[in-house]
Amino acid sequence: MKQLFFALALVAAPAIADPLPSWNDTAAKARIISFVDSVTDPKSDAYVTPAARIATFDNDGTLWAEQPVYFQLIYAVDQVAKMGAADPAILTSDALKAAAAKDYKALLATGKEGLVEVLRASHADMPLEQFHADVAAWLDEARHPTTGMRYDEMIYQPMLELLTYLRDQGFKTYIVSGGGIQFIRAFAEDAYGIPPEQVIGSSTTSRYEVIDGVPTIIKGGELFFVDDKAGKPVGIMHHIGRRPILAGGNSDGDFEMLEFSTAGDGARLGLIVHHTDAEREFAYDREGHIGVLNRGQDEADARGWVLIDMKNDWAKVFPKTAE
Amino acid sequence: MKQLFFALALVAAPAIADPLPSWNDTAAKARIISFVDSVTDPKSDAYVTPAARIATFDNDGTLWAEQPVYFQLIYAVDQVAKMGAADPAILTSDALKAAAAKDYKALLATGKEGLVEVLRASHADMPLEQFHADVAAWLDEARHPTTGMRYDEMIYQPMLELLTYLRDQGFKTYIVSGGGIQFIRAFAEDAYGIPPEQVIGSSTTSRYEVIDGVPTIIKGGELFFVDDKAGKPVGIMHHIGRRPILAGGNSDGDFEMLEFSTAGDGARLGLIVHHTDAEREFAYDREGHIGVLNRGQDEADARGWVLIDMKNDWAKVFPKTAE
Ligand SMILES: [Ca+2]
Ligand SMILES: [Ca+2]
């Protein structure tokens, strides 16, 4: 009799397939599934209509890696190097010369102004379509300095499963990043299944011009919006116009987004990816230039946010590496 | 035998129900249906995947009426009158006093600065949620000066049918308006079935504050983005990130949106609502303060855009009036 039940359980298994197979069976996974069950069950007090199932995720360090520096900065440096090789005359400053030499230390020494100069040279004053094509071409060629992987393969398998699971449960999934809105749009649909209209990020101004009869959007270089820290809830209400019920981030730059998203009525979920896995990815939190996480760690428990421990909660990190 | 075919045709009729019953059987309707058929038929050379079926519509004069002045200005004046009745001390300028007296002529005489002052007094420095609630309350109370209708009933039945038809055919429908993004979001979902995240418009800055422990977005008063004329394609690429394949407007403020949307590869459709019906709605085009249409009329034919003649192409105008 016991064997029959066992056999039946095996047969029935596909019907209750695990939506998050790359997550270990720890509290983090249980909290996520319990939250999703509660807001999607029409009989639950916490039920949320599909239209209000908005989930927002940071990108760098939350959906893909961000070490040793933000990948978008690597793109900027690689582009300036490429442009400088074609025409050395454009390398008119220490910052541009440092970028062309891929000397990050010298580049960072030129300060914020130098960085802005390199970002502008690689991101501005070109048709938006060309920028998207340039980023796509770079993703095809560039490889990460320590893993040797494509940058768009350094995305987190457990987060891909979470995005798919949420969409299958009627959620609309958004990226809300301090990175460039158009940079992320160049790969978000292929990498994450997130269409361009569901990407929110920092941006520069742009303008409309008809060039030789062709209507064109020209990406400009003046700062338009900084989608970081308190800018994240502002960007969310500008683009989406309603409060998310789930938000995920990895650093204190996401604090206000999680605070805002988890403060509304009804069931809410805040997630923080904690980089604890030096072996399979990177381990960092309270110190450094990238992804600093202090307040989020200190207040997660009291606020009911789930701290995701990469090392213990994730069975797998990147889609293409062995487990 | 003939009778049998006739009977069968009657029985089959519901299966081929007219998606646009409030449109007369004129060329405009035929062009719309032929376009939609061509981009949704997988066997058509003009086939477009559902993800790229983006349709953008102006709001004032395209989805709802805009005479004798933009309804949002009427909201601003009504709010200042209400605030002034509660506390006359706030009426510190000629513009605010004119608004409180609902004296549009005197208000317009104060020029652009006066208008901005009235817009700011009624739209800024308050929680976004309160603004949405204020607009909803106003829509419940206010009535149009000549029709006596609710403002959100002065929406065009043929355009509602078009929006529903497009969505049924896999399109994502957007509003791209020179009006305020948050003003329109207060009613767009109920009125048009368009969710807040698919409304693009002009905006002021806003900021995030935690007030007495409550995370709050405060609507500010500094101009952030003007979503009109060349701003429309810029707003589209900022919010949506891809080129629409269908765009509809009613004035030269929509010219660049139609130009941009109809310039891409493949089948494209540009629509212009031409206000030709003084009896059922209003008749205006080349002159006046509102909805001026010169270039659109002059170039529609050459550009292949459909000029919709309200009087002849629409069997019905507003949902709640007799035909
Ligand atoms: Ca991050
Ligand atoms: Ca208009």
XYZ file of C-alpha atoms and ligand atoms in Angstrom:
648
model
C 0.000 0.000 0.000
C 2.823 2.334 0.920
C 4.494 1.526 -2.394
C 1.331 2.357 -4.276
C 1.175 5.794 -2.652
C 4.808 6.310 -3.479
C 4.172 5.378 -7.098
C 1.176 7.703 -7.264
C 3.245 10.529 -5.804
C 5.828 10.029 -8.527
C 3.154 10.080 -11.196
C 1.572 13.207 -9.728
C 4.888 15.050 -9.392
C 4.810 16.987 -12.689
C 1.522 18.624 -11.666
C 3.142 20.192 -8.624
C 6.482 20.983 -10.256
C 8.765 23.171 -8.168
C 8.647 26.714 -9.627
C 12.013 27.569 -8.035
C 14.256 24.523 -8.604
C 17.507 26.481 -8.153
C 16.485 27.620 -4.692
C 17.368 25.396 -1.751
C 14.497 24.462 0.561
C 15.226 27.183 3.088
C 13.127 29.878 4.727
C 13.706 32.369 1.872
C 12.080 30.108 -0.705
C 9.229 29.244 1.654
C 8.523 32.936 2.328
C 8.426 33.743 -1.396
C 6.062 30.892 -2.237
C 3.837 31.587 0.736
C 3.579 35.269 -0.283
C 2.744 34.440 -3.898
C 0.183 31.839 -2.821
C -1.518 34.307 -0.492
C -1.865 37.173 -3.004
C -3.030 34.921 -5.855
C -5.577 32.812 -3.960
C -9.019 34.421 -4.443
C -10.109 32.949 -1.115
C -7.217 34.563 0.764
C -7.657 37.792 2.759
C -4.407 38.924 1.142
C -5.706 38.387 -2.423
C -4.500 41.006 -4.935
C -6.065 41.497 -8.377
C -3.693 40.700 -11.276
C -3.549 44.378 -12.343
C -2.027 45.317 -8.978
C 0.538 42.506 -8.946
C 3.524 44.728 -9.636
C 7.002 43.435 -8.806
C 10.091 45.639 -9.145
C 13.712 44.492 -9.152
C 17.009 46.273 -9.058
C 19.402 45.052 -11.786
C 23.108 45.280 -10.800
C 23.790 42.768 -8.040
C 20.144 41.657 -7.967
C 19.530 40.182 -11.425
C 23.094 40.078 -12.701
C 26.561 40.421 -11.192
C 28.272 43.758 -10.577
C 31.878 42.919 -9.722
C 34.604 44.071 -10.084
C 32.730 47.210 -11.297
C 29.294 47.865 -12.801
C 29.199 46.217 -16.221
C 27.899 49.421 -17.756
C 31.148 51.150 -16.789
C 33.082 48.341 -18.469
C 30.969 48.970 -21.575
C 31.831 52.671 -21.429
C 35.538 51.984 -21.086
C 35.538 49.375 -23.852
C 33.697 51.756 -26.184
C 36.100 54.614 -25.525
C 38.995 52.229 -26.143
C 37.421 51.184 -29.444
C 36.732 54.761 -30.482
C 40.235 55.842 -29.406
C 41.817 53.060 -31.459
C 39.912 54.269 -34.521
C 40.672 57.923 -33.902
C 43.220 58.778 -31.184
C 42.423 62.475 -31.651
C 39.217 62.046 -29.629
C 41.214 61.201 -26.476
C 41.385 64.798 -25.329
C 41.544 64.317 -21.548
C 43.188 62.224 -18.839
C 39.907 60.420 -18.222
C 39.440 59.476 -21.882
C 43.092 58.407 -22.156
C 42.798 56.273 -19.019
C 39.628 54.656 -20.410
C 41.291 54.009 -23.774
C 44.132 52.269 -21.901
C 41.508 50.350 -19.835
C 43.322 51.682 -16.780
C 40.446 51.732 -14.260
C 42.653 52.962 -11.428
C 43.763 55.997 -13.403
C 40.202 56.556 -14.581
C 38.756 56.493 -11.061
C 41.490 58.925 -10.015
C 39.993 61.501 -12.395
C 36.928 61.595 -10.132
C 33.244 61.957 -10.906
C 33.903 64.430 -13.715
C 36.169 61.988 -15.469
C 33.600 59.216 -15.188
C 30.869 61.461 -16.569
C 33.144 62.333 -19.478
C 33.729 58.661 -20.300
C 30.024 57.845 -19.940
C 29.125 60.756 -22.174
C 31.644 59.820 -24.871
C 30.260 56.270 -24.993
C 26.551 56.908 -24.382
C 25.563 60.284 -25.815
C 25.050 62.224 -29.024
C 24.056 59.280 -31.173
C 20.806 57.775 -32.425
C 19.176 55.640 -29.750
C 18.942 52.723 -32.186
C 22.698 52.883 -32.745
C 23.313 52.856 -28.993
C 21.158 49.742 -28.596
C 23.056 48.087 -31.467
C 26.428 49.056 -29.962
C 25.508 47.522 -26.599
C 24.264 44.340 -28.268
C 27.493 44.066 -30.280
C 29.563 44.595 -27.134
C 27.659 41.876 -25.274
C 28.484 39.494 -28.111
C 32.197 40.241 -27.934
C 33.076 41.184 -24.373
C 33.954 38.654 -21.690
C 34.103 39.092 -17.946
C 37.702 39.518 -16.651
C 37.607 36.743 -14.047
C 34.866 34.320 -15.141
C 35.446 34.605 -18.894
C 31.676 34.506 -19.340
C 29.515 36.765 -21.471
C 28.194 39.551 -19.256
C 24.607 38.650 -20.066
C 25.275 35.108 -18.901
C 26.268 36.386 -15.474
C 22.600 36.596 -14.560
C 21.234 34.728 -11.576
C 19.374 31.520 -12.393
C 17.329 31.640 -9.156
C 16.171 35.174 -10.011
C 15.264 34.120 -13.572
C 13.102 31.400 -12.054
C 11.564 33.914 -9.665
C 10.724 36.313 -12.535
C 9.123 33.504 -14.541
C 7.237 32.212 -11.515
C 5.861 35.679 -10.764
C 4.788 36.235 -14.369
C 3.142 32.810 -14.436
C 1.219 33.925 -11.351
C -0.061 37.078 -13.061
C 2.594 39.547 -11.927
C 4.063 42.251 -14.120
C 7.829 42.238 -13.547
C 9.851 45.464 -13.780
C 13.484 46.451 -13.541
C 14.116 49.600 -11.482
C 17.826 50.298 -11.748
C 20.322 53.021 -10.978
C 21.894 51.976 -14.290
C 20.966 53.450 -17.642
C 17.400 52.810 -18.803
C 18.440 52.389 -22.442
C 21.529 50.342 -21.629
C 19.422 47.751 -19.813
C 16.761 47.733 -22.527
C 19.407 46.525 -24.991
C 19.374 43.064 -23.324
C 16.553 42.852 -20.737
C 14.037 41.177 -23.022
C 16.436 38.422 -24.111
C 18.109 37.993 -20.732
C 15.145 38.302 -18.366
C 11.998 38.255 -20.493
C 11.362 41.851 -19.419
C 10.212 44.066 -22.313
C 11.646 47.588 -22.750
C 8.482 49.250 -21.426
C 9.050 47.492 -18.093
C 12.575 48.827 -17.612
C 13.022 51.938 -15.456
C 16.457 53.441 -14.909
C 18.616 56.518 -14.832
C 18.603 58.587 -17.981
C 19.927 61.534 -19.873
C 17.812 63.863 -21.963
C 17.100 62.940 -25.537
C 15.707 64.792 -28.516
C 13.743 64.195 -31.690
C 15.231 65.072 -35.073
C 14.349 64.260 -38.649
C 17.720 63.475 -40.226
C 17.721 63.109 -44.030
C 14.014 62.403 -43.811
C 14.416 59.763 -41.087
C 12.675 60.482 -37.757
C 15.319 59.789 -35.131
C 15.689 59.925 -31.347
C 19.116 61.282 -30.444
C 20.440 60.249 -27.055
C 21.722 63.381 -25.335
C 24.232 63.860 -22.572
C 22.503 66.027 -19.980
C 21.378 64.243 -16.853
C 17.589 63.791 -16.832
C 16.786 61.450 -13.953
C 18.768 59.542 -11.311
C 16.899 56.350 -10.523
C 18.682 55.490 -7.289
C 17.842 55.632 -3.564
C 14.855 57.989 -3.086
C 14.758 58.285 -6.885
C 13.561 54.677 -7.164
C 10.078 55.188 -5.681
C 9.851 58.437 -7.650
C 10.754 56.601 -10.863
C 8.254 53.860 -10.040
C 5.390 56.302 -9.572
C 6.415 58.180 -12.719
C 6.565 55.120 -14.953
C 4.160 52.672 -13.318
C 1.924 54.953 -11.284
C 1.130 52.396 -8.626
C 2.905 50.946 -5.652
C 4.559 47.547 -6.142
C 3.611 44.720 -3.790
C 6.998 43.042 -4.157
C 10.416 44.650 -4.473
C 13.869 43.094 -4.647
C 17.289 44.695 -4.371
C 20.783 44.081 -3.039
C 22.157 47.334 -1.677
C 21.215 50.414 0.305
C 20.446 52.080 -3.030
C 17.301 49.926 -2.944
C 16.316 50.828 0.602
C 13.673 53.407 -0.315
C 12.194 51.171 -3.027
C 11.719 48.360 -0.514
C 10.486 50.769 2.158
C 7.916 52.256 -0.236
C 6.804 48.931 -1.711
C 6.378 47.117 1.580
C 4.573 49.988 3.337
C 1.233 49.729 1.541
C -1.857 47.898 2.756
C -2.113 44.134 2.496
C 0.566 41.513 1.943
C 3.920 42.827 0.767
C 7.299 41.255 0.158
C 10.757 42.806 0.312
C 13.765 40.800 -0.877
C 17.470 41.552 -0.507
C 20.085 39.489 -2.341
C 23.003 39.194 0.077
C 26.285 38.407 -1.670
C 27.742 35.739 0.612
C 29.264 33.360 -1.892
C 32.907 34.109 -2.693
C 33.307 30.734 -4.325
C 30.478 30.717 -6.866
C 30.096 34.510 -7.203
C 31.436 37.293 -4.966
C 31.188 38.047 -1.261
C 30.701 41.685 -0.236
C 28.314 43.826 1.723
C 29.278 46.579 4.177
C 32.373 47.888 2.443
C 33.629 48.839 -0.994
C 32.513 50.956 -3.935
C 29.798 48.640 -5.244
C 26.606 47.292 -3.707
C 27.126 48.534 -0.156
C 24.548 46.975 2.161
C 24.386 48.316 5.698
C 20.933 49.624 6.517
C 19.258 46.821 4.596
C 21.100 44.199 6.658
C 20.512 46.012 9.920
C 16.793 46.582 9.402
C 15.673 43.605 7.280
C 14.432 41.553 10.225
C 12.494 44.355 11.877
C 10.921 45.301 8.546
C 10.084 41.726 7.619
C 12.300 41.745 4.540
C 13.855 38.488 3.378
C 17.653 38.518 3.309
C 18.594 36.015 0.612
C 21.824 34.294 1.515
C 23.288 33.405 -1.883
C 25.550 30.710 -0.494
C 22.886 28.861 1.469
C 19.645 29.759 -0.302
C 20.739 29.239 -3.897
C 21.496 25.783 -5.305
C 22.848 27.330 -8.487
C 24.080 30.829 -9.358
C 24.585 31.329 -13.109
C 22.546 29.434 -15.725
C 25.542 28.083 -17.637
C 27.889 26.950 -14.871
C 27.875 23.514 -13.256
C 26.089 23.317 -9.909
C -31.673 27.390 -51.450
C -31.091 31.125 -51.329
C -33.224 31.295 -48.207
C -31.170 28.599 -46.562
C -27.956 30.550 -47.156
C -29.605 33.647 -45.749
C -30.658 31.747 -42.630
C -27.138 30.341 -42.224
C -25.665 33.806 -42.589
C -27.913 35.052 -39.784
C -26.884 32.193 -37.558
C -23.202 32.779 -38.304
C -23.393 36.527 -37.722
C -22.286 36.577 -34.064
C -19.017 34.907 -35.046
C -18.101 37.826 -37.273
C -19.472 40.567 -35.025
C -18.467 44.081 -36.076
C -15.636 45.209 -33.750
C -16.380 48.883 -34.502
C -20.199 49.223 -34.451
C -20.142 52.988 -33.830
C -18.096 53.586 -36.967
C -19.970 54.105 -40.225
C -18.931 51.872 -43.121
C -16.607 54.426 -44.670
C -13.008 54.343 -45.834
C -11.647 55.207 -42.366
C -13.120 52.103 -40.772
C -12.026 49.929 -43.699
C -8.444 51.229 -43.455
C -8.290 50.498 -39.721
C -9.620 46.962 -40.053
C -7.432 46.211 -43.042
C -4.350 47.414 -41.124
C -5.179 45.351 -38.046
C -5.899 42.284 -40.157
C -2.586 42.613 -41.978
C -0.371 42.955 -38.873
C -2.124 40.167 -36.948
C -2.300 37.557 -39.703
C 0.740 35.263 -39.342
C 0.586 34.557 -43.066
C 0.766 38.252 -43.971
C 4.026 39.894 -45.064
C 3.072 42.722 -42.717
C 2.726 40.430 -39.687
C 3.939 41.966 -36.410
C 4.596 39.938 -33.247
C 2.261 40.789 -30.343
C 5.121 42.326 -28.301
C 5.670 44.959 -31.012
C 1.970 45.833 -31.422
C 2.232 49.199 -29.698
C -0.522 51.772 -30.282
C -0.293 55.299 -28.873
C -3.107 57.836 -28.618
C -3.279 61.454 -27.704
C -5.965 62.166 -25.077
C -7.504 65.678 -25.364
C -9.558 65.848 -28.555
C -8.612 62.279 -29.499
C -10.084 60.137 -26.712
C -12.193 62.757 -24.959
C -13.452 66.268 -25.757
C -11.397 69.410 -25.174
C -13.812 72.303 -25.648
C -14.297 75.061 -24.557
C -10.873 74.574 -22.852
C -8.798 71.555 -21.776
C -10.691 69.795 -18.994
C -7.547 69.758 -16.871
C -7.605 73.567 -16.821
C -11.219 73.442 -15.678
C -10.098 71.112 -12.896
C -7.384 73.584 -11.884
C -9.815 76.498 -11.815
C -12.458 74.535 -9.891
C -9.876 73.448 -7.329
C -8.572 76.980 -6.797
C -12.175 78.162 -6.404
C -12.766 75.467 -3.806
C -9.553 76.251 -1.959
C -10.269 79.992 -2.132
C -13.755 79.490 -0.698
C -12.253 77.607 2.236
C -9.430 80.119 2.768
C -9.582 83.399 0.802
C -6.118 84.316 2.142
C -4.533 81.931 -0.411
C -5.779 84.092 -3.311
C -2.647 86.198 -3.401
C -2.524 87.156 -7.093
C -4.728 88.300 -9.967
C -4.476 84.859 -11.563
C -5.606 83.027 -8.419
C -8.421 85.552 -7.870
C -9.581 85.174 -11.477
C -9.549 81.384 -11.091
C -11.472 81.558 -7.820
C -14.096 83.676 -9.622
C -14.057 81.138 -12.509
C -13.376 84.104 -14.773
C -11.485 82.387 -17.604
C -11.125 85.589 -19.596
C -9.429 87.396 -16.724
C -7.321 84.317 -16.011
C -6.090 84.034 -19.611
C -5.260 87.752 -19.497
C -2.686 87.011 -16.779
C -0.702 85.087 -19.385
C 1.378 81.957 -19.133
C 2.704 82.884 -15.689
C -0.815 83.191 -14.337
C -1.782 79.812 -15.760
C 1.280 78.164 -14.266
C 0.404 79.697 -10.896
C -3.118 78.260 -11.033
C -1.861 74.861 -12.179
C 0.706 74.830 -9.412
C -1.794 75.796 -6.700
C -4.098 72.966 -7.765
C -1.574 70.300 -8.761
C 1.566 70.623 -6.635
C 2.973 70.213 -3.145
C 0.640 67.435 -2.064
C 0.853 63.645 -1.783
C 0.292 62.012 -5.171
C -2.437 59.812 -3.683
C -4.303 62.902 -2.526
C -4.060 64.424 -5.998
C -5.532 61.275 -7.556
C -8.344 61.336 -4.981
C -9.011 65.049 -5.626
C -9.309 64.469 -9.380
C -11.626 61.493 -8.848
C -13.834 63.551 -6.494
C -13.951 66.409 -9.006
C -14.976 64.042 -11.816
C -17.869 62.865 -9.635
C -19.111 66.397 -9.021
C -18.201 68.551 -12.001
C -20.372 68.847 -15.092
C -19.480 70.193 -18.526
C -20.750 73.784 -19.064
C -22.650 73.140 -22.303
C -23.475 69.408 -22.359
C -24.125 69.002 -18.629
C -22.329 65.654 -18.813
C -19.653 64.277 -16.518
C -16.282 65.051 -18.080
C -15.331 61.377 -18.112
C -18.485 60.626 -20.078
C -17.360 62.977 -22.838
C -15.174 60.227 -24.223
C -15.590 59.015 -27.768
C -17.486 55.756 -28.157
C -15.819 54.945 -31.522
C -12.383 55.374 -29.926
C -13.357 53.162 -26.977
C -14.315 50.498 -29.499
C -11.035 50.991 -31.328
C -9.030 50.624 -28.088
C -10.898 47.420 -27.179
C -10.553 46.062 -30.710
C -6.799 46.689 -30.695
C -6.341 45.074 -27.283
C -8.407 42.080 -28.410
C -5.991 41.813 -31.331
C -2.959 41.711 -29.053
C -2.037 45.401 -29.059
C -0.848 47.302 -26.009
C -2.698 50.638 -25.976
C -1.045 53.755 -24.575
C -2.022 57.351 -23.957
C 0.645 59.897 -24.964
C -0.713 63.275 -23.942
C 0.433 66.849 -23.532
C -1.776 66.804 -20.423
C -0.576 65.777 -16.988
C 0.521 62.164 -16.616
C -0.925 61.862 -13.112
C -4.120 63.750 -13.958
C -4.940 61.267 -16.714
C -4.027 58.275 -14.555
C -6.785 59.282 -12.138
C -9.416 58.128 -14.655
C -7.765 56.347 -17.616
C -8.249 52.830 -16.285
C -11.976 53.272 -15.625
C -12.663 55.423 -18.678
C -10.525 53.700 -21.306
C -9.295 50.441 -19.792
C -5.760 51.851 -19.953
C -3.742 51.121 -16.789
C -1.563 53.821 -15.183
C 1.663 52.283 -16.487
C 0.402 52.853 -20.050
C -0.187 56.580 -19.591
C 2.556 58.973 -20.717
C 2.147 62.713 -20.281
C 3.667 65.985 -19.188
C 4.919 66.081 -15.634
C 6.437 68.048 -12.835
C 9.161 66.769 -10.538
C 8.170 64.760 -7.510
C 10.009 63.638 -4.407
C 9.992 60.839 -1.862
C 9.460 61.580 1.820
C 8.664 59.499 4.854
C 6.032 61.548 6.694
C 5.134 60.357 10.199
C 6.446 56.942 9.222
C 4.437 56.819 5.981
C 6.456 56.583 2.738
C 4.936 59.201 0.465
C 5.453 60.600 -3.028
C 4.976 64.368 -2.992
C 3.955 65.936 -6.275
C 6.206 68.922 -6.861
C 5.766 72.027 -8.962
C 8.895 72.263 -11.109
C 8.454 71.332 -14.749
C 10.014 67.912 -15.475
C 8.898 66.947 -18.976
C 6.692 68.454 -21.690
C 5.073 65.612 -23.602
C 3.950 67.590 -26.619
C 5.084 67.990 -30.245
C 8.674 66.661 -30.541
C 8.370 65.685 -26.865
C 5.889 62.931 -27.769
C 8.338 60.631 -29.583
C 10.897 61.401 -26.873
C 8.368 60.444 -24.169
C 7.466 57.299 -26.098
C 11.064 56.118 -26.321
C 11.644 56.998 -22.665
C 8.616 55.111 -21.354
C 8.035 52.398 -23.947
C 11.421 52.094 -25.599
C 10.093 50.970 -28.949
C 8.418 52.611 -31.894
C 4.625 52.310 -32.076
C 3.093 50.849 -35.222
C -0.121 52.842 -34.796
C -0.559 56.389 -33.529
C -3.667 58.536 -33.248
C -4.031 62.242 -32.537
C -6.117 65.259 -33.419
C -3.842 68.291 -33.620
C -0.451 69.447 -34.797
C 0.808 68.667 -31.295
C 0.626 65.048 -32.464
C 2.451 65.596 -35.744
C 5.840 64.299 -34.591
C 4.272 61.284 -32.854
C 2.527 60.272 -36.084
C 5.609 61.056 -38.160
C 7.815 58.920 -35.881
C 5.339 56.050 -35.553
C 4.542 55.749 -39.246
C 8.168 56.009 -40.397
C 9.348 52.561 -39.297
C 9.590 49.462 -41.440
C 6.497 47.445 -42.241
C 2.818 48.337 -42.024
C 2.045 51.482 -40.031
C -1.112 53.426 -39.343
C -1.539 57.113 -38.517
C -4.978 58.399 -37.458
C -6.169 61.979 -37.034
C -9.542 62.748 -35.439
C -10.899 65.726 -37.345
C -13.525 67.675 -35.384
C -16.166 68.284 -38.048
C -19.343 67.800 -36.063
C -20.697 71.016 -34.536
C -23.997 69.348 -33.824
C -22.960 66.269 -31.867
C -19.625 67.588 -30.597
C -17.609 70.618 -31.758
C -16.260 71.752 -35.116
C -12.794 73.305 -35.172
C -9.437 72.795 -36.829
C -7.229 75.537 -38.264
C -7.963 78.272 -35.768
C -8.337 78.856 -32.055
C -6.436 78.095 -28.854
C -7.222 74.394 -28.677
C -6.494 71.491 -30.985
C -5.149 73.450 -33.947
C -4.771 71.193 -36.976
C -2.999 72.624 -40.004
C -0.002 70.542 -40.959
C -1.828 67.308 -40.153
C -4.648 68.219 -42.526
C -2.308 69.434 -45.237
C -0.010 66.405 -45.173
C -2.293 63.530 -44.142
C -2.928 62.341 -47.695
C 0.693 62.434 -48.797
C 1.776 60.633 -45.625
C -0.963 58.023 -45.855
C -2.564 59.072 -42.562
C -6.309 58.562 -42.112
C -8.230 61.771 -41.434
C -11.253 60.679 -39.422
C -14.227 62.877 -40.235
C -16.241 62.754 -36.995
C -19.445 63.817 -38.710
C -19.360 61.250 -41.484
C -17.226 58.450 -40.067
C -18.784 58.148 -36.610
C -22.325 56.815 -36.088
C -22.186 57.824 -32.441
C -19.990 60.239 -30.486
C -20.405 59.873 -26.707
C -21.384 56.564 -25.053
C -24.344 57.967 -23.129
C -26.071 60.181 -25.687
C -28.724 59.064 -28.147
C -27.423 58.388 -31.648
Ca 22.201 46.934 -7.019
Ca -5.058 66.704 -28.637
